[in-house]
RNA sequence: GUCCCCAUCGUCUAGCCCGGUUAGGACGUCUCCCUUUCACGGAGAUAACCGGGGUUCGAAUCCCCGUGGGGACACCA
């Protein structure tokens, strides 16, 4: 068989969302799995709704998710241009073929595609108008995922608007022919359009590509498919929130596809090796951000220290808290080492580590009430403060030993000092071990914080 | 309304094609363990074959009908 050629064909009429990304991903995976070609084609024939801003979001999101395209904008290729707004000549040429074959006619200033068969008028209750039906046999669609689907396509349809611009169905098919697309992998919302497309392919006298209509992604709450306006729908949102692209890709693969065993976390090369069209599900999947978050945490946890530092640095650079956090590279590195095994996502970092970078941190009132109401926390603070000047701050275990021996001298344990000390130096009840916090903060800042709570 | 697609735990899913499983895994939730807090991790628990008919010795699995969900019905893509 000749080389697989697939395309992802977004229209830049809105932000790039989860569903589009998954469609792109399945196309990309299939190309990589088969050693084929992944083409990016921009379907910007709707002049009213297109915008350069949305176009850039598409490019940026695809690059972020590392779905590199082999042909398309910025790359070129033998079948360009790859933006439909620049392909008018191609459409004119193909329109002429259809016209020559007697498959078009003009009506109301637009060009219509003519079905072959006897015609009769029918009043359509739903559309409240009289339409012309054509007696035709049902169009058969052979779908790689759904099997054989029959659909009656029995009305002529517009292929070129009265303003001269060709419509989606026409340009989509023309480009698939011109770009020698072998497999059309797209959302199931296009299944109903496919009969139009098949009739066009047939009218052009070319073989119909293989179709694979993948299930849709439903919004996490409420009815319907996910759309650009839904909460958690936008790819760039995840990028901004510091999700790891490899985690998002892995998660997206699992929405509608799986390796047929218990594996979930897989490297992209494993996925490429295992992915295939017949393995794709037929039913829609609901988006579950909790599972994405879990996947993300799992990837974050196994990131090498240096990689984590890189990602965290990039995240803080784009964050309001970044200035303070990144002021001292050595401290930042230490704090990130402490934070990596503890957090679920990079977006937790600023709040989780704030007290390392500022002395003006918030003290959690609820935690304070709880901690200060048990035992004699102020006595413990006083004792610790007394021991502080002679404490060896060079490493965690030295600090731990110092606190333990202080505790032992009073007939207490490490735990009796833990909560109140943590509250004093971080304002909360969750975080790295207090010995690490001591070491990173340093004696002087610890002293000030202990005294502050003691005086409160 | 018409047409098309789909249907296993709350969610993502394995199993279905080639009928016989204690219907498996993951996320979530809960419990316990680990522990210097919080996470991580470990052990366990929770929870599903949409309904009804057939076919069959036997149906999650095959067939039909309902029901439910989704999509499409533009001179949008």
Short mmCIF file of C-alpha atoms (C1' of nucleotides) in Angstrom, two decimals:
data_model
loop_
_atom_site.label_atom_id
_atom_site.label_comp_id
_atom_site.label_asym_id
_atom_site.label_seq_id
_atom_site.Cartn_x
_atom_site.Cartn_y
_atom_site.Cartn_z
CA UNK A 1 0.00 0.00 0.00
CA UNK A 2 1.14 3.50 -0.71
CA UNK A 3 2.15 5.88 2.04
CA UNK A 4 -0.50 7.04 4.48
CA UNK A 5 -1.30 10.75 4.23
CA UNK A 6 -3.53 12.24 6.91
CA UNK A 7 -4.44 15.79 7.68
CA UNK A 8 -5.60 17.84 10.60
CA UNK A 9 -7.76 20.62 9.20
CA UNK A 10 -8.81 23.13 11.84
CA UNK A 11 -10.54 26.38 11.14
CA UNK A 12 -9.19 29.33 13.09
CA UNK A 13 -12.57 30.54 14.27
CA UNK A 14 -12.04 30.02 17.98
CA UNK A 15 -9.54 28.86 20.55
CA UNK A 16 -7.97 25.45 20.24
CA UNK A 17 -9.77 23.02 22.48
CA UNK A 18 -9.46 19.52 23.89
CA UNK A 19 -11.56 17.91 21.18
CA UNK A 20 -9.58 19.43 18.33
CA UNK A 21 -6.34 18.49 20.04
CA UNK A 22 -7.45 14.88 20.33
CA UNK A 23 -8.44 14.78 16.65
CA UNK A 24 -5.06 16.23 15.74
CA UNK A 25 -3.39 13.71 18.02
CA UNK A 26 -5.12 10.68 16.48
CA UNK A 27 -4.13 11.87 13.03
CA UNK A 28 -0.58 12.48 14.16
CA UNK A 29 -0.38 9.10 15.88
CA UNK A 30 -1.68 7.30 12.85
CA UNK A 31 0.85 9.03 10.61
CA UNK A 32 3.70 8.19 12.95
CA UNK A 33 2.49 4.64 13.49
CA UNK A 34 2.33 3.93 9.77
CA UNK A 35 5.36 5.96 8.77
CA UNK A 36 2.99 8.26 6.91
CA UNK A 37 2.71 12.00 6.46
CA UNK A 38 0.90 14.35 8.85
CA UNK A 39 -0.42 17.44 7.12
CA UNK A 40 -1.69 20.62 8.71
CA UNK A 41 -4.24 22.41 6.58
CA UNK A 42 -5.95 25.59 7.65
CA UNK A 43 -9.60 25.76 6.67
CA UNK A 44 -10.09 29.50 6.68
CA UNK A 45 -12.72 29.95 4.01
CA UNK A 46 -15.08 31.70 6.39
CA UNK A 47 -13.66 35.22 6.12
CA UNK A 48 -16.07 36.60 8.68
CA UNK A 49 -15.01 34.40 11.54
CA UNK A 50 -11.31 33.79 10.97
CA UNK A 51 -8.61 35.46 12.96
CA UNK A 52 -4.81 35.43 12.97
CA UNK A 53 -4.90 35.24 16.74
CA UNK A 54 -6.71 31.91 16.67
CA UNK A 55 -4.36 30.68 13.98
CA UNK A 56 -1.36 31.36 16.17
CA UNK A 57 -2.99 29.57 19.08
CA UNK A 58 -3.35 26.48 16.89
CA UNK A 59 0.29 26.54 15.83
CA UNK A 60 1.47 27.16 19.35
CA UNK A 61 -0.68 24.47 20.91
CA UNK A 62 0.36 21.85 18.36
CA UNK A 63 4.00 22.70 18.95
CA UNK A 64 3.55 22.60 22.69
CA UNK A 65 2.05 19.13 22.46
CA UNK A 66 4.87 18.17 20.10
CA UNK A 67 2.65 17.22 17.22
CA UNK A 68 5.01 18.32 14.51
CA UNK A 69 3.53 18.44 11.03
CA UNK A 70 5.33 17.24 7.91
CA UNK A 71 3.54 19.48 5.46
CA UNK A 72 1.72 22.70 6.14
CA UNK A 73 2.14 26.33 7.09
CA UNK A 74 5.71 27.23 7.94
CA UNK A 75 6.96 23.90 6.61
CA UNK A 76 5.76 23.83 3.04
CA UNK A 77 5.34 20.70 0.97
CA UNK A 78 4.57 19.60 -2.55
CA UNK A 79 0.85 20.19 -2.30
CA UNK A 80 0.70 23.72 -0.94
CA UNK A 81 -0.37 26.30 -0.22
CA UNK A 82 -1.84 24.88 2.97
CA UNK A 83 -4.21 27.68 3.83
CA UNK A 84 -7.47 27.45 1.98
CA UNK A 85 -7.67 31.21 1.69
CA UNK A 86 -4.69 30.93 -0.68
CA UNK A 87 -6.02 28.09 -2.80
CA UNK A 88 -8.64 29.86 -4.90
CA UNK A 89 -6.97 28.74 -8.12
CA UNK A 90 -7.19 25.10 -7.11
CA UNK A 91 -10.88 25.41 -6.32
CA UNK A 92 -11.57 27.16 -9.61
CA UNK A 93 -9.84 24.34 -11.45
CA UNK A 94 -11.81 21.64 -9.67
CA UNK A 95 -15.06 23.54 -10.02
CA UNK A 96 -14.45 23.58 -13.76
CA UNK A 97 -14.06 19.79 -13.75
CA UNK A 98 -17.41 19.43 -12.09
CA UNK A 99 -19.00 21.93 -14.45
CA UNK A 100 -17.56 20.13 -17.47
CA UNK A 101 -19.02 16.89 -16.16
CA UNK A 102 -22.42 18.56 -15.95
CA UNK A 103 -22.64 18.21 -12.19
CA UNK A 104 -23.27 21.86 -11.30
CA UNK A 105 -25.85 24.55 -11.92
CA UNK A 106 -26.40 28.15 -10.87
CA UNK A 107 -29.26 29.22 -8.68
CA UNK A 108 -29.74 32.42 -6.64
CA UNK A 109 -26.23 33.45 -7.67
CA UNK A 110 -24.66 30.40 -6.03
CA UNK A 111 -23.22 27.26 -7.59
CA UNK A 112 -24.98 24.03 -6.64
CA UNK A 113 -23.82 20.45 -6.79
CA UNK A 114 -26.25 18.39 -8.85
CA UNK A 115 -27.26 14.94 -7.69
CA UNK A 116 -28.31 12.46 -10.35
CA UNK A 117 -31.92 11.27 -10.29
CA UNK A 118 -35.55 12.28 -10.69
CA UNK A 119 -36.68 15.35 -8.77
CA UNK A 120 -39.81 16.22 -6.86
CA UNK A 121 -40.90 18.98 -4.52
CA UNK A 122 -41.57 18.29 -0.85
CA UNK A 123 -42.56 20.59 2.00
CA UNK A 124 -40.06 20.25 4.84
CA UNK A 125 -41.90 20.74 8.14
CA UNK A 126 -38.77 21.33 10.13
CA UNK A 127 -37.26 23.94 7.85
CA UNK A 128 -40.69 25.31 6.95
CA UNK A 129 -40.03 25.50 3.27
CA UNK A 130 -40.42 23.57 0.06
CA UNK A 131 -37.32 21.67 -0.96
CA UNK A 132 -36.39 19.66 -4.02
CA UNK A 133 -35.69 16.01 -3.32
CA UNK A 134 -33.78 13.76 -5.68
CA UNK A 135 -34.49 10.07 -6.00
CA UNK A 136 -31.16 8.49 -5.21
CA UNK A 137 -29.85 5.34 -3.64
CA UNK A 138 -28.38 5.80 -0.16
CA UNK A 139 -24.73 6.74 -0.02
CA UNK A 140 -22.58 4.04 1.55
CA UNK A 141 -19.79 5.09 3.86
CA UNK A 142 -17.21 2.50 4.84
CA UNK A 143 -15.92 3.72 8.18
CA UNK A 144 -12.85 2.21 9.83
CA UNK A 145 -14.38 2.67 13.25
CA UNK A 146 -18.10 2.33 12.67
CA UNK A 147 -18.24 -0.11 9.84
CA UNK A 148 -20.71 0.32 7.03
CA UNK A 149 -22.97 3.36 7.38
CA UNK A 150 -25.74 4.24 4.95
CA UNK A 151 -27.14 7.70 4.63
CA UNK A 152 -29.56 9.19 2.15
CA UNK A 153 -28.14 12.32 0.55
CA UNK A 154 -31.08 13.45 -1.51
CA UNK A 155 -30.82 17.21 -1.93
CA UNK A 156 -28.53 19.29 -4.10
CA UNK A 157 -26.28 21.53 -2.06
CA UNK A 158 -24.35 24.75 -2.51
CA UNK A 159 -20.65 24.42 -3.25
CA UNK A 160 -19.85 28.04 -4.12
CA UNK A 161 -21.58 30.92 -2.38
CA UNK A 162 -23.11 33.81 -4.24
CA UNK A 163 -20.16 35.92 -3.09
CA UNK A 164 -17.86 33.57 -4.98
CA UNK A 165 -16.40 31.79 -1.96
CA UNK A 166 -16.48 27.99 -1.99
CA UNK A 167 -18.05 26.26 0.99
CA UNK A 168 -16.57 23.74 3.40
CA UNK A 169 -17.86 20.54 1.81
CA UNK A 170 -16.37 21.48 -1.53
CA UNK A 171 -12.97 22.74 -0.44
CA UNK A 172 -12.59 19.95 2.04
CA UNK A 173 -13.02 17.30 -0.63
CA UNK A 174 -11.03 19.16 -3.25
CA UNK A 175 -8.09 19.54 -0.90
CA UNK A 176 -8.27 15.94 0.21
CA UNK A 177 -8.03 14.96 -3.45
CA UNK A 178 -5.37 17.52 -4.33
CA UNK A 179 -3.29 16.68 -1.26
CA UNK A 180 -3.67 12.96 -1.88
CA UNK A 181 -5.17 12.30 1.54
CA UNK A 182 -5.54 8.56 2.14
CA UNK A 183 -7.30 8.56 5.52
CA UNK A 184 -9.79 11.10 6.83
CA UNK A 185 -9.71 10.92 10.63
CA UNK A 186 -12.11 13.41 12.17
CA UNK A 187 -14.81 13.86 14.78
CA UNK A 188 -18.07 11.98 14.59
CA UNK A 189 -19.89 15.26 14.15
CA UNK A 190 -18.73 15.00 10.52
CA UNK A 191 -20.28 11.61 9.92
CA UNK A 192 -23.49 13.15 8.63
CA UNK A 193 -21.52 15.35 6.26
CA UNK A 194 -19.66 12.42 4.87
CA UNK A 195 -22.38 11.40 2.43
CA UNK A 196 -21.98 14.79 0.74
CA UNK A 197 -18.26 14.27 0.61
CA UNK A 198 -18.53 10.77 -0.80
CA UNK A 199 -20.83 12.02 -3.57
CA UNK A 200 -18.31 14.72 -4.41
CA UNK A 201 -15.42 12.24 -4.53
CA UNK A 202 -17.52 10.09 -6.85
CA UNK A 203 -18.42 13.06 -9.05
CA UNK A 204 -14.73 13.82 -9.43
CA UNK A 205 -14.20 10.22 -10.42
CA UNK A 206 -11.56 9.57 -7.78
CA UNK A 207 -11.33 6.84 -5.15
CA UNK A 208 -12.87 7.69 -1.81
CA UNK A 209 -10.35 7.91 1.07
CA UNK A 210 -10.72 5.71 4.13
CA UNK A 211 -12.85 7.38 6.77
CA UNK A 212 -12.45 7.06 10.52
CA UNK A 213 -14.97 8.98 12.57
CA UNK A 214 -13.79 9.18 16.13
CA UNK A 215 -16.14 9.60 19.10
CA UNK A 216 -16.63 13.04 20.56
CA UNK A 217 -15.52 14.35 23.91
CA UNK A 218 -18.39 15.39 26.12
CA UNK A 219 -18.15 18.25 28.57
CA UNK A 220 -17.40 17.24 32.15
CA UNK A 221 -20.58 18.71 33.52
CA UNK A 222 -23.92 18.97 31.80
CA UNK A 223 -25.10 17.74 28.44
CA UNK A 224 -23.49 17.95 25.04
CA UNK A 225 -20.10 17.84 23.44
CA UNK A 226 -17.27 19.89 24.70
CA UNK A 227 -16.99 23.26 23.06
CA UNK A 228 -14.56 26.11 23.15
CA UNK A 229 -16.58 27.93 25.75
CA UNK A 230 -16.62 25.15 28.31
CA UNK A 231 -14.65 25.24 31.51
CA UNK A 232 -11.40 23.38 31.10
CA UNK A 233 -11.75 23.09 27.34
CA UNK A 234 -8.85 25.17 26.13
CA UNK A 235 -5.41 23.74 25.50
CA UNK A 236 -3.66 27.02 26.20
CA UNK A 237 -5.34 27.03 29.58
CA UNK A 238 -3.48 23.85 30.51
CA UNK A 239 -0.30 25.28 29.15
CA UNK A 240 -0.69 28.37 31.30
CA UNK A 241 -1.51 26.27 34.34
CA UNK A 242 1.75 24.41 33.97
CA UNK A 243 0.46 21.00 32.96
CA UNK A 244 3.09 18.82 31.38
CA UNK A 245 2.35 18.36 27.68
CA UNK A 246 3.40 14.71 27.79
CA UNK A 247 0.83 14.10 30.52
CA UNK A 248 -1.91 15.85 28.59
CA UNK A 249 -1.08 13.88 25.45
CA UNK A 250 -1.11 10.61 27.35
CA UNK A 251 -4.46 11.48 28.91
CA UNK A 252 -5.94 12.56 25.59
CA UNK A 253 -4.94 9.28 23.96
CA UNK A 254 -6.91 7.40 26.58
CA UNK A 255 -10.09 9.25 25.66
CA UNK A 256 -11.37 6.89 23.03
CA UNK A 257 -8.37 4.65 22.66
CA UNK A 258 -6.45 2.23 24.86
CA UNK A 259 -3.83 -0.47 24.35
CA UNK A 260 -6.32 -3.25 25.27
CA UNK A 261 -4.43 -4.13 28.41
CA UNK A 262 -4.07 -2.42 31.77
CA UNK A 263 -1.43 0.05 30.74
CA UNK A 264 -2.36 3.71 31.04
CA UNK A 265 0.86 5.59 31.53
CA UNK A 266 2.86 5.15 28.38
CA UNK A 267 5.66 6.94 26.62
CA UNK A 268 4.76 8.58 23.37
CA UNK A 269 6.88 6.10 21.45
CA UNK A 270 4.99 3.20 23.03
CA UNK A 271 1.72 4.85 22.06
CA UNK A 272 2.91 5.40 18.51
CA UNK A 273 3.85 1.74 18.29
CA UNK A 274 0.52 0.50 19.66
CA UNK A 275 -1.92 2.99 18.16
CA UNK A 276 -4.19 1.89 15.34
CA UNK A 277 -7.55 2.84 13.91
CA UNK A 278 -9.40 -0.39 14.77
CA UNK A 279 -8.51 0.13 18.42
CA UNK A 280 -10.55 3.31 18.68
CA UNK A 281 -13.81 3.21 20.63
CA UNK A 282 -17.19 3.95 19.16
CA UNK A 283 -18.77 5.74 22.08
CA UNK A 284 -18.28 9.28 23.30
CA UNK A 285 -16.12 9.96 26.31
CA UNK A 286 -16.65 12.42 29.09
CA UNK A 287 -13.73 14.63 29.96
CA UNK A 288 -12.50 14.12 33.53
CA UNK A 289 -10.07 16.72 34.76
CA UNK A 290 -9.38 14.77 37.97
CA UNK A 291 -7.85 11.95 36.03
CA UNK A 292 -5.81 14.38 33.97
CA UNK A 293 -4.55 15.92 37.19
CA UNK A 294 -3.52 12.51 38.46
CA UNK A 295 -1.69 11.73 35.24
CA UNK A 296 0.04 15.08 35.43
CA UNK A 297 1.17 14.48 39.01
CA UNK A 298 2.52 11.11 38.08
CA UNK A 299 4.63 12.61 35.29
CA UNK A 300 5.74 15.46 37.52
CA UNK A 301 6.92 13.07 40.21
CA UNK A 302 9.20 11.14 37.92
CA UNK A 303 10.71 14.17 36.22
CA UNK A 304 14.49 14.40 36.77
CA UNK A 305 15.37 17.20 39.20
CA UNK A 306 16.90 19.39 36.51
CA UNK A 307 13.89 19.03 34.22
CA UNK A 308 11.55 19.86 37.04
CA UNK A 309 13.60 22.94 37.80
CA UNK A 310 13.39 24.03 34.17
CA UNK A 311 9.63 23.66 34.04
CA UNK A 312 9.15 25.31 37.40
CA UNK A 313 11.37 28.21 36.36
CA UNK A 314 9.37 28.71 33.18
CA UNK A 315 6.16 28.55 35.14
CA UNK A 316 7.28 31.14 37.70
CA UNK A 317 8.54 33.47 34.97
CA UNK A 318 5.00 33.77 33.71
CA UNK A 319 3.53 34.13 37.19
CA UNK A 320 3.09 37.26 39.34
CA UNK A 321 4.96 35.56 42.18
CA UNK A 322 7.88 34.85 39.85
CA UNK A 323 9.94 37.92 40.67
CA UNK A 324 10.28 37.12 44.34
CA UNK A 325 10.64 33.39 43.79
CA UNK A 326 13.38 33.59 41.19
CA UNK A 327 15.36 36.35 42.93
CA UNK A 328 17.87 33.88 44.38
CA UNK A 329 18.61 30.97 42.07
CA UNK A 330 20.21 28.81 44.75
CA UNK A 331 17.28 29.20 47.12
CA UNK A 332 14.81 28.61 44.31
CA UNK A 333 16.55 25.38 43.40
CA UNK A 334 16.46 24.16 46.98
CA UNK A 335 12.81 25.03 47.41
CA UNK A 336 11.89 23.27 44.17
CA UNK A 337 13.70 20.17 45.35
CA UNK A 338 11.54 20.18 48.43
CA UNK A 339 8.35 20.88 46.52
CA UNK A 340 8.62 18.42 43.63
CA UNK A 341 7.65 15.29 45.56
CA UNK A 342 4.79 17.06 47.28
CA UNK A 343 2.73 18.90 44.71
CA UNK A 344 0.16 17.65 42.21
CA UNK A 345 0.77 20.32 39.61
CA UNK A 346 3.04 23.26 38.92
CA UNK A 347 0.13 25.60 39.47
CA UNK A 348 0.23 24.74 43.20
CA UNK A 349 3.81 25.93 43.43
CA UNK A 350 3.34 29.65 44.14
CA UNK A 351 1.00 29.10 47.05
CA UNK A 352 2.87 26.06 48.27
CA UNK A 353 6.22 27.82 48.43
CA UNK A 354 5.29 31.46 49.04
CA UNK A 355 6.65 31.63 52.60
CA UNK A 356 10.14 30.73 51.37
CA UNK A 357 10.25 33.80 49.21
CA UNK A 358 8.56 36.39 51.40
CA UNK A 359 8.38 37.08 55.11
CA UNK A 360 4.97 38.56 54.63
CA UNK A 361 3.08 35.28 54.27
CA UNK A 362 -0.46 34.55 55.35
CA UNK A 363 -1.15 32.61 58.51
CA UNK A 364 -4.05 30.23 58.14
CA UNK A 365 -6.47 31.25 60.88
CA UNK A 366 -8.13 27.85 61.14
CA UNK A 367 -4.83 26.05 61.46
CA UNK A 368 -3.64 28.60 63.98
CA UNK A 369 -6.67 28.10 66.14
CA UNK A 370 -6.27 24.37 66.08
CA UNK A 371 -2.54 24.28 66.72
CA UNK A 372 -2.50 26.96 69.40
CA UNK A 373 -5.37 25.36 71.25
CA UNK A 374 -3.58 22.11 71.94
CA UNK A 375 -1.00 21.59 74.73
CA UNK A 376 1.34 24.48 75.43
CA UNK A 377 2.61 25.51 72.03
CA UNK A 378 4.06 28.81 73.20
CA UNK A 379 6.24 27.04 75.72
CA UNK A 380 7.58 24.85 72.90
CA UNK A 381 8.26 27.92 70.78
CA UNK A 382 10.16 29.52 73.65
CA UNK A 383 12.26 26.42 74.18
CA UNK A 384 13.07 26.14 70.50
CA UNK A 385 14.00 29.80 70.36
CA UNK A 386 16.39 29.26 73.24
CA UNK A 387 18.06 26.36 71.45
CA UNK A 388 18.24 28.11 68.11
CA UNK A 389 21.55 30.03 68.49
CA UNK A 390 23.55 26.88 69.16
CA UNK A 391 21.84 24.79 66.48
CA UNK A 392 23.90 23.41 63.60
CA UNK A 393 22.13 24.50 60.40
CA UNK A 394 24.46 22.77 57.98
CA UNK A 395 22.19 19.85 57.18
CA UNK A 396 18.75 18.39 57.83
CA UNK A 397 19.81 15.63 60.17
CA UNK A 398 21.82 17.98 62.37
CA UNK A 399 18.73 20.14 62.77
CA UNK A 400 16.60 17.09 63.42
CA UNK A 401 19.02 15.84 66.09
CA UNK A 402 19.05 19.24 67.78
CA UNK A 403 15.26 19.36 68.02
CA UNK A 404 15.09 15.76 69.17
CA UNK A 405 17.60 16.29 71.95
CA UNK A 406 15.84 19.45 73.02
CA UNK A 407 12.60 17.47 73.16
CA UNK A 408 14.21 14.58 75.01
CA UNK A 409 15.50 17.00 77.65
CA UNK A 410 11.91 18.00 78.37
CA UNK A 411 10.56 14.48 78.27
CA UNK A 412 8.85 15.21 74.96
CA UNK A 413 9.16 14.11 71.34
CA UNK A 414 9.86 15.75 68.02
CA UNK A 415 6.17 15.75 67.30
CA UNK A 416 5.43 18.10 70.15
CA UNK A 417 7.38 20.84 68.39
CA UNK A 418 6.37 20.06 64.85
CA UNK A 419 2.96 21.65 64.35
CA UNK A 420 3.57 24.93 66.12
CA UNK A 421 6.97 25.37 64.52
CA UNK A 422 5.49 24.72 61.10
CA UNK A 423 2.76 27.22 61.78
CA UNK A 424 5.30 29.83 62.86
CA UNK A 425 7.58 29.48 59.87
CA UNK A 426 5.07 28.74 57.12
CA UNK A 427 1.65 29.80 58.37
CA UNK A 428 0.07 26.46 57.60
CA UNK A 429 -0.02 22.77 58.43
CA UNK A 430 1.23 21.27 55.20
CA UNK A 431 4.62 21.34 53.57
CA UNK A 432 8.10 19.84 53.48
CA UNK A 433 9.71 18.61 56.69
CA UNK A 434 10.41 21.45 59.10
CA UNK A 435 14.07 20.51 59.28
CA UNK A 436 14.42 21.17 55.56
CA UNK A 437 12.51 24.39 55.97
CA UNK A 438 14.88 25.49 58.74
CA UNK A 439 17.90 24.79 56.59
CA UNK A 440 16.57 26.66 53.56
CA UNK A 441 15.20 29.62 55.51
CA UNK A 442 18.29 30.01 57.69
CA UNK A 443 18.65 30.73 61.37
CA UNK A 444 17.78 34.41 61.31
CA UNK A 445 14.53 34.16 59.40
CA UNK A 446 13.45 31.20 61.52
CA UNK A 447 14.17 33.19 64.68
CA UNK A 448 12.11 36.15 63.53
CA UNK A 449 9.19 33.93 62.63
CA UNK A 450 9.24 31.99 65.87
CA UNK A 451 9.33 35.25 67.83
CA UNK A 452 6.50 36.67 65.80
CA UNK A 453 4.16 33.83 66.63
CA UNK A 454 5.29 33.83 70.25
CA UNK A 455 4.33 37.48 70.51
CA UNK A 456 0.99 37.01 68.81
"C1'" G B 1 -39.44 16.63 13.67
"C1'" U B 2 -36.16 13.69 10.09
"C1'" C B 3 -31.68 11.09 9.44
"C1'" C B 4 -27.04 9.05 11.45
"C1'" C B 5 -23.95 7.16 15.57
"C1'" C B 6 -23.56 5.10 20.43
"C1'" A B 7 -24.86 2.28 25.28
"C1'" U B 8 -20.15 -2.23 31.14
"C1'" C B 9 -18.79 0.88 38.15
"C1'" G B 10 -19.96 8.39 39.42
"C1'" U B 11 -15.81 8.92 35.24
"C1'" C B 12 -12.12 6.62 31.52
"C1'" U B 13 -12.22 1.64 30.10
"C1'" A B 14 -10.93 -4.34 29.45
"C1'" G B 15 -14.10 -8.25 28.22
"C1'" C B 16 -18.20 -8.42 22.93
"C1'" C B 17 -15.99 -10.02 16.74
"C1'" C B 18 -14.98 -16.29 18.07
"C1'" G B 19 -21.69 -16.93 23.96
"C1'" G B 20 -19.70 -20.49 29.70
"C1'" U B 21 -14.95 -14.72 33.72
"C1'" U B 22 -15.54 -14.48 41.35
"C1'" A B 23 -17.20 -9.02 34.97
"C1'" G B 24 -10.58 -7.00 35.31
"C1'" G B 25 -7.73 -2.21 35.58
"C1'" A B 26 -7.37 3.19 36.37
"C1'" C B 27 -9.40 8.01 38.34
"C1'" G B 28 -12.73 9.50 42.28
"C1'" U B 29 -14.68 8.41 47.19
"C1'" C B 30 -13.97 5.78 52.03
"C1'" U B 31 -10.91 2.81 55.66
"C1'" C B 32 -6.33 1.17 57.43
"C1'" C B 33 -0.82 1.06 57.15
"C1'" C B 34 3.66 4.01 56.46
"C1'" U B 35 4.90 8.85 58.70
"C1'" U B 36 7.66 14.61 61.76
"C1'" U B 37 2.73 17.75 59.11
"C1'" C B 38 1.00 17.41 54.14
"C1'" A B 39 1.65 14.63 49.97
"C1'" C B 40 3.76 10.14 47.68
"C1'" G B 41 3.55 5.00 48.40
"C1'" G B 42 1.25 0.20 50.22
"C1'" A B 43 -3.21 -2.83 51.64
"C1'" G B 44 -8.40 -3.07 51.44
"C1'" A B 45 -13.45 -1.35 50.59
"C1'" U B 46 -17.16 1.00 47.44
"C1'" A B 47 -19.40 0.63 42.74
"C1'" A B 48 -21.43 -1.44 36.45
"C1'" C B 49 -23.33 -5.18 32.10
"C1'" C B 50 -30.04 0.76 30.37
"C1'" G B 51 -35.06 -2.00 29.93
"C1'" G B 52 -37.98 -5.75 27.51
"C1'" G B 53 -38.39 -9.62 24.23
"C1'" G B 54 -36.14 -13.42 21.39
"C1'" U B 55 -32.05 -17.29 19.79
"C1'" U B 56 -29.50 -20.87 23.04
"C1'" C B 57 -28.52 -25.99 27.75
"C1'" G B 58 -26.29 -21.16 28.75
"C1'" A B 59 -26.30 -13.99 26.73
"C1'" A B 60 -22.39 -8.30 29.06
"C1'" U B 61 -21.31 -10.97 24.47
"C1'" C B 62 -25.78 -12.67 18.82
"C1'" C B 63 -30.89 -10.57 16.85
"C1'" C B 64 -35.28 -7.27 17.42
"C1'" C B 65 -38.03 -3.42 19.87
"C1'" G B 66 -38.06 0.32 23.38
"C1'" U B 67 -35.52 3.93 26.35
"C1'" G B 68 -31.49 7.02 27.13
"C1'" G B 69 -27.22 9.82 25.40
"C1'" G B 70 -24.68 12.20 21.33
"C1'" G B 71 -24.39 14.27 16.47
"C1'" A B 72 -26.16 16.30 11.80
"C1'" C B 73 -29.99 18.67 9.20
"C1'" A B 74 -26.84 26.70 6.56
"C1'" C B 75 -24.82 30.41 0.64
"C1'" C B 76 -20.54 27.94 9.30
"C1'" A B 77 -16.46 24.80 9.47
#
